[in-house]
Tab-separated table of C-alpha atoms in Angstrom:
chain	number	residue	atom	x	y	z
L	559	MET	CA	-61.948	15.288	8.588
L	560	ALA	CA	-58.760	15.041	6.350
L	561	ARG	CA	-56.880	17.344	8.580
L	562	SER	CA	-57.466	15.212	11.662
L	563	ARG	CA	-56.358	12.114	9.781
L	564	ALA	CA	-53.058	13.856	8.609
L	565	ARG	CA	-52.395	14.894	12.282
L	566	ALA	CA	-52.994	11.431	13.428
L	567	LEU	CA	-50.737	9.909	10.816
L	568	TRP	CA	-47.993	12.503	11.454
L	569	SER	CA	-48.230	11.709	15.264
L	570	LEU	CA	-48.158	8.070	14.655
L	571	ARG	CA	-44.933	8.413	12.365
L	572	LYS	CA	-43.306	10.592	15.081
L	573	GLN	CA	-43.903	7.810	17.755
L	574	ILE	CA	-42.724	4.983	15.301
L	575	GLY	CA	-39.526	6.951	14.630
L	576	ALA	CA	-38.718	7.447	18.310
L	577	LEU	CA	-39.553	3.883	18.949
L	578	ALA	CA	-37.127	2.769	16.250
L	579	GLU	CA	-34.369	4.925	17.634
L	580	ARG	CA	-35.020	3.500	21.087
L	581	ILE	CA	-34.803	-0.019	19.834
L	582	LEU	CA	-31.561	0.690	17.945
L	583	GLU	CA	-30.040	2.047	21.106
L	584	LEU	CA	-31.155	-1.043	23.107
L	585	SER	CA	-30.046	-3.429	20.444
L	586	PHE	CA	-26.573	-1.734	20.789
L	587	GLY	CA	-26.590	-1.833	24.699
L	588	GLY	CA	-27.432	1.870	24.796
L	589	ALA	CA	-24.357	2.811	22.961
L	590	THR	CA	-24.495	5.501	20.335
L	591	VAL	CA	-21.053	4.897	18.877
L	592	LYS	CA	-20.966	5.299	15.149
L	593	PHE	CA	-17.898	4.045	13.123
L	594	GLY	CA	-18.341	6.628	10.496
L	595	GLN	CA	-18.190	9.465	13.018
L	596	LEU	CA	-15.033	8.121	14.500
L	597	LEU	CA	-13.480	7.786	11.115
L	598	GLU	CA	-14.305	11.487	10.319
L	599	LYS	CA	-12.511	12.419	13.547
L	600	GLY	CA	-9.530	10.403	12.561
L	601	THR	CA	-9.549	12.181	9.127
L	602	GLU	CA	-9.631	15.591	10.942
L	603	ILE	CA	-6.673	14.650	13.092
L	604	LEU	CA	-4.496	13.571	10.058
L	605	ASP	CA	-5.566	16.728	8.043
L	606	GLU	CA	-4.598	19.024	10.931
L	607	ALA	CA	-1.399	17.200	11.863
L	608	LYS	CA	1.964	18.805	11.072
L	609	PRO	CA	4.220	17.045	8.540
L	610	LEU	CA	7.018	14.886	10.055
L	611	PRO	CA	10.478	16.580	10.294
L	612	ALA	CA	13.354	15.219	8.530
L	613	PRO	CA	15.093	12.502	10.458
L	614	ASP	CA	17.525	13.780	13.053
L	615	LEU	CA	20.226	10.980	12.969
L	616	PRO	CA	23.583	11.362	14.916
L	617	SER	CA	26.386	12.441	12.824
L	618	ALA	CA	28.211	9.031	12.785
L	619	LEU	CA	25.073	7.481	11.201
L	620	GLU	CA	24.829	10.312	8.693
L	621	GLU	CA	28.289	9.646	7.590
L	622	LYS	CA	27.694	5.876	7.616
L	623	TYR	CA	24.619	6.099	5.272
L	624	GLU	CA	25.665	9.034	3.187
L	625	MET	CA	25.434	8.244	-0.541
L	626	PRO	CA	28.586	8.996	-2.591
L	627	PRO	CA	28.410	11.486	-5.427
L	628	VAL	CA	27.354	9.984	-8.764
L	629	THR	CA	30.137	10.449	-11.308
L	630	ALA	CA	29.341	7.905	-13.985
L	631	PRO	CA	26.762	8.896	-16.596
L	632	ALA	CA	23.431	7.745	-16.055
L	633	PRO	CA	22.570	4.520	-18.091
L	634	GLU	CA	20.088	4.889	-20.907
L	635	ILE	CA	16.638	3.985	-19.726
L	636	VAL	CA	14.716	1.538	-22.105
L	637	PRO	CA	11.087	1.932	-21.810
L	638	PRO	CA	9.186	-1.213	-20.927
L	639	PRO	CA	6.750	-2.870	-23.325
L	640	ALA	CA	3.187	-1.294	-23.328
L	641	ILE	CA	0.938	-3.193	-21.047
L	642	PRO	CA	-2.481	-4.013	-22.407
L	643	VAL	CA	-5.204	-2.150	-20.675
L	644	ALA	CA	-8.009	-4.247	-19.530
L	645	PRO	CA	-11.480	-3.105	-20.240
L	646	VAL	CA	-13.080	-1.001	-17.592
L	647	GLN	CA	-15.638	-2.819	-15.667
L	648	ARG	CA	-18.353	-1.300	-13.531
L	649	ALA	CA	-17.338	-1.282	-9.796
L	650	ALA	CA	-19.269	-3.447	-7.555
L	651	PRO	CA	-21.516	-1.534	-4.972
L	652	LEU	CA	-20.139	-1.015	-1.670
L	653	SER	CA	-21.523	-3.427	0.887
L	654	THR	CA	-20.887	-4.307	4.575
L	655	GLY	CA	-19.177	-7.594	5.443
L	656	ASP	CA	-16.912	-9.253	2.695
L	657	GLY	CA	-13.911	-9.097	5.119
L	658	SER	CA	-14.129	-5.378	6.119
L	659	SER	CA	-14.324	-6.089	9.826
L	660	GLU	CA	-11.357	-8.383	9.370
L	661	SER	CA	-9.432	-5.614	7.419
L	662	VAL	CA	-10.077	-3.156	10.469
L	663	PHE	CA	-8.755	-5.604	13.033
L	664	ASN	CA	-5.659	-6.374	10.975
L	665	ALA	CA	-4.881	-2.631	10.380
L	666	PHE	CA	-5.181	-2.042	14.074
L	667	GLU	CA	-3.095	-4.912	14.713
L	668	GLY	CA	-0.384	-3.440	12.683
L	669	VAL	CA	-0.354	-0.344	15.088
L	670	ASN	CA	-0.009	-2.504	18.037
L	671	ASP	CA	2.798	-4.528	16.521
L	672	ALA	CA	4.698	-1.300	16.047
L	673	LEU	CA	4.035	-0.356	19.657
L	674	GLN	CA	5.354	-3.796	20.698
L	675	GLN	CA	8.492	-3.203	18.874
L	676	LEU	CA	8.919	0.258	20.401
L	677	SER	CA	8.268	-1.212	23.977
L	678	GLU	CA	10.965	-3.737	23.320
L	679	ALA	CA	13.364	-1.122	21.988
L	680	LEU	CA	12.855	1.150	24.870
L	681	GLN	CA	12.654	-1.707	27.386
L	682	ILE	CA	9.500	-0.517	29.169
L	683	ARG	CA	6.240	-2.393	29.838
L	684	SER	CA	3.798	0.081	28.820
L	685	ARG	CA	1.290	-0.859	26.222
L	686	GLY	CA	-1.305	0.913	23.984
L	687	GLY	CA	-2.352	4.402	24.937
L	688	ALA	CA	0.170	4.529	27.915
L	689	LEU	CA	3.083	3.898	25.638
L	690	ILE	CA	1.857	6.417	23.097
L	691	VAL	CA	1.779	9.013	25.903
L	692	LYS	CA	5.191	8.130	26.978
L	693	LEU	CA	6.453	8.397	23.341
L	694	VAL	CA	4.824	11.881	23.179
L	695	LYS	CA	6.470	13.065	26.366
L	696	ALA	CA	9.812	11.854	25.207
L	697	GLY	CA	9.447	13.845	21.906
L	698	HIS	CA	9.395	10.711	19.668
L	699	ILE	CA	5.844	11.517	18.168
L	700	PRO	CA	3.583	14.580	17.950
L	701	MET	CA	0.611	15.040	20.355
L	702	GLU	CA	-1.803	14.195	17.662
L	703	ALA	CA	-0.993	10.633	17.676
L	704	VAL	CA	-2.646	10.252	21.107
L	705	ASP	CA	-5.895	11.277	19.901
L	706	LEU	CA	-5.704	9.320	16.588
L	707	TYR	CA	-4.714	6.114	18.415
L	708	GLU	CA	-7.613	6.644	20.897
L	709	THR	CA	-9.913	7.301	17.904
L	710	LEU	CA	-8.892	4.168	16.082
L	711	ARG	CA	-8.977	2.099	19.208
L	712	LYS	CA	-12.566	3.244	19.856
L	713	ALA	CA	-13.585	2.541	16.279
L	714	ARG	CA	-12.043	-0.912	16.271
L	715	ASN	CA	-13.775	-1.734	19.719
L	716	ALA	CA	-17.032	-0.530	18.330
L	717	ILE	CA	-16.990	-3.149	15.722
L	718	ALA	CA	-15.563	-5.807	17.893
L	719	HIS	CA	-18.219	-5.342	20.662
L	720	GLY	CA	-21.042	-4.914	18.257
L	721	GLU	CA	-21.585	-1.279	19.195
L	722	ALA	CA	-21.519	-0.188	15.447
L	723	GLN	CA	-22.675	-1.570	12.140
L	724	ILE	CA	-20.125	-3.705	10.123
L	725	PRO	CA	-18.244	-1.116	7.916
L	726	ASN	CA	-18.392	-1.131	4.207
L	727	ALA	CA	-15.456	-1.440	1.922
L	728	ALA	CA	-14.876	2.418	1.673
L	729	GLU	CA	-14.977	2.806	5.593
L	730	ALA	CA	-12.670	-0.092	5.987
L	731	LEU	CA	-10.185	1.366	3.458
L	732	GLU	CA	-10.273	4.692	5.239
L	733	PHE	CA	-9.481	3.097	8.698
L	734	ALA	CA	-6.585	1.121	7.145
L	735	ARG	CA	-5.325	4.480	5.793
L	736	GLN	CA	-5.369	6.234	9.095
L	737	ALA	CA	-3.954	3.079	10.990
L	738	SER	CA	-1.230	2.984	8.278
L	739	SER	CA	-0.353	6.614	8.950
L	740	LEU	CA	-0.126	6.069	12.665
L	741	ARG	CA	2.079	2.752	12.164
L	742	GLY	CA	4.437	4.762	9.890
L	743	LEU	CA	4.697	7.325	12.549
L	744	LEU	CA	5.677	4.798	15.048
L	745	MET	CA	7.977	3.004	12.775
L	746	TYR	CA	9.614	6.356	12.105
L	747	ALA	CA	10.134	6.863	16.090
L	748	LEU	CA	11.400	3.337	16.349
L	749	GLU	CA	14.197	4.003	13.683
L	750	ALA	CA	15.100	7.144	15.816
L	751	VAL	CA	15.196	5.136	18.905
L	752	ASN	CA	17.463	2.354	17.231
L	753	ALA	CA	19.685	5.130	15.844
L	754	GLU	CA	20.221	6.673	19.322
L	755	LYS	CA	20.987	3.193	20.736
L	756	HIS	CA	23.392	2.461	17.942
L	757	ALA	CA	25.188	5.874	18.464
L	758	ARG	CA	25.603	5.107	22.164
L	759	THR	CA	27.011	1.718	21.671
L	760	SER	CA	29.471	2.833	18.916
L	761	ARG	CA	31.101	5.468	21.096
């Protein structure tokens, strides 16, 4: 009797679990996108990416911005006054909301802003992923930037379209870190593009 009841409970739990998963999928329109999984993919892309090379500026610009040798003795450094240390407080538990979604949107907007500047500097109409691909083909940024941009875009859209739960503070911070890395890469490319234009006009 006890065994039959145990089997019945196990079968009921299994059915409830399957039903809960189905309801979750239906509530997100059948999407199974998870913000955390996309963040993990972005982290892997950054970890495997090669470090940026030193800026390859034209010789004219190198001479222009070359720092003169320092001949004067370095001034004596006076240590600043000690700053009182505030008592350590217990960190608040990570929770969803509290501006986390807005942080994600703002971070991705920073990437798009850098792309807009590059589009204007190169005088081309491409936007978003299409512009990223053109920058890769031109040798301005590495191939990994394409995957990173698409991953960030999908993660951002998953939040915007309700296809993923609202990120907590740690997830929003990691998204901002990845977006900042990509934006830095694009700004690096923008400096190189502007340097090339300056070199051509100064000849």
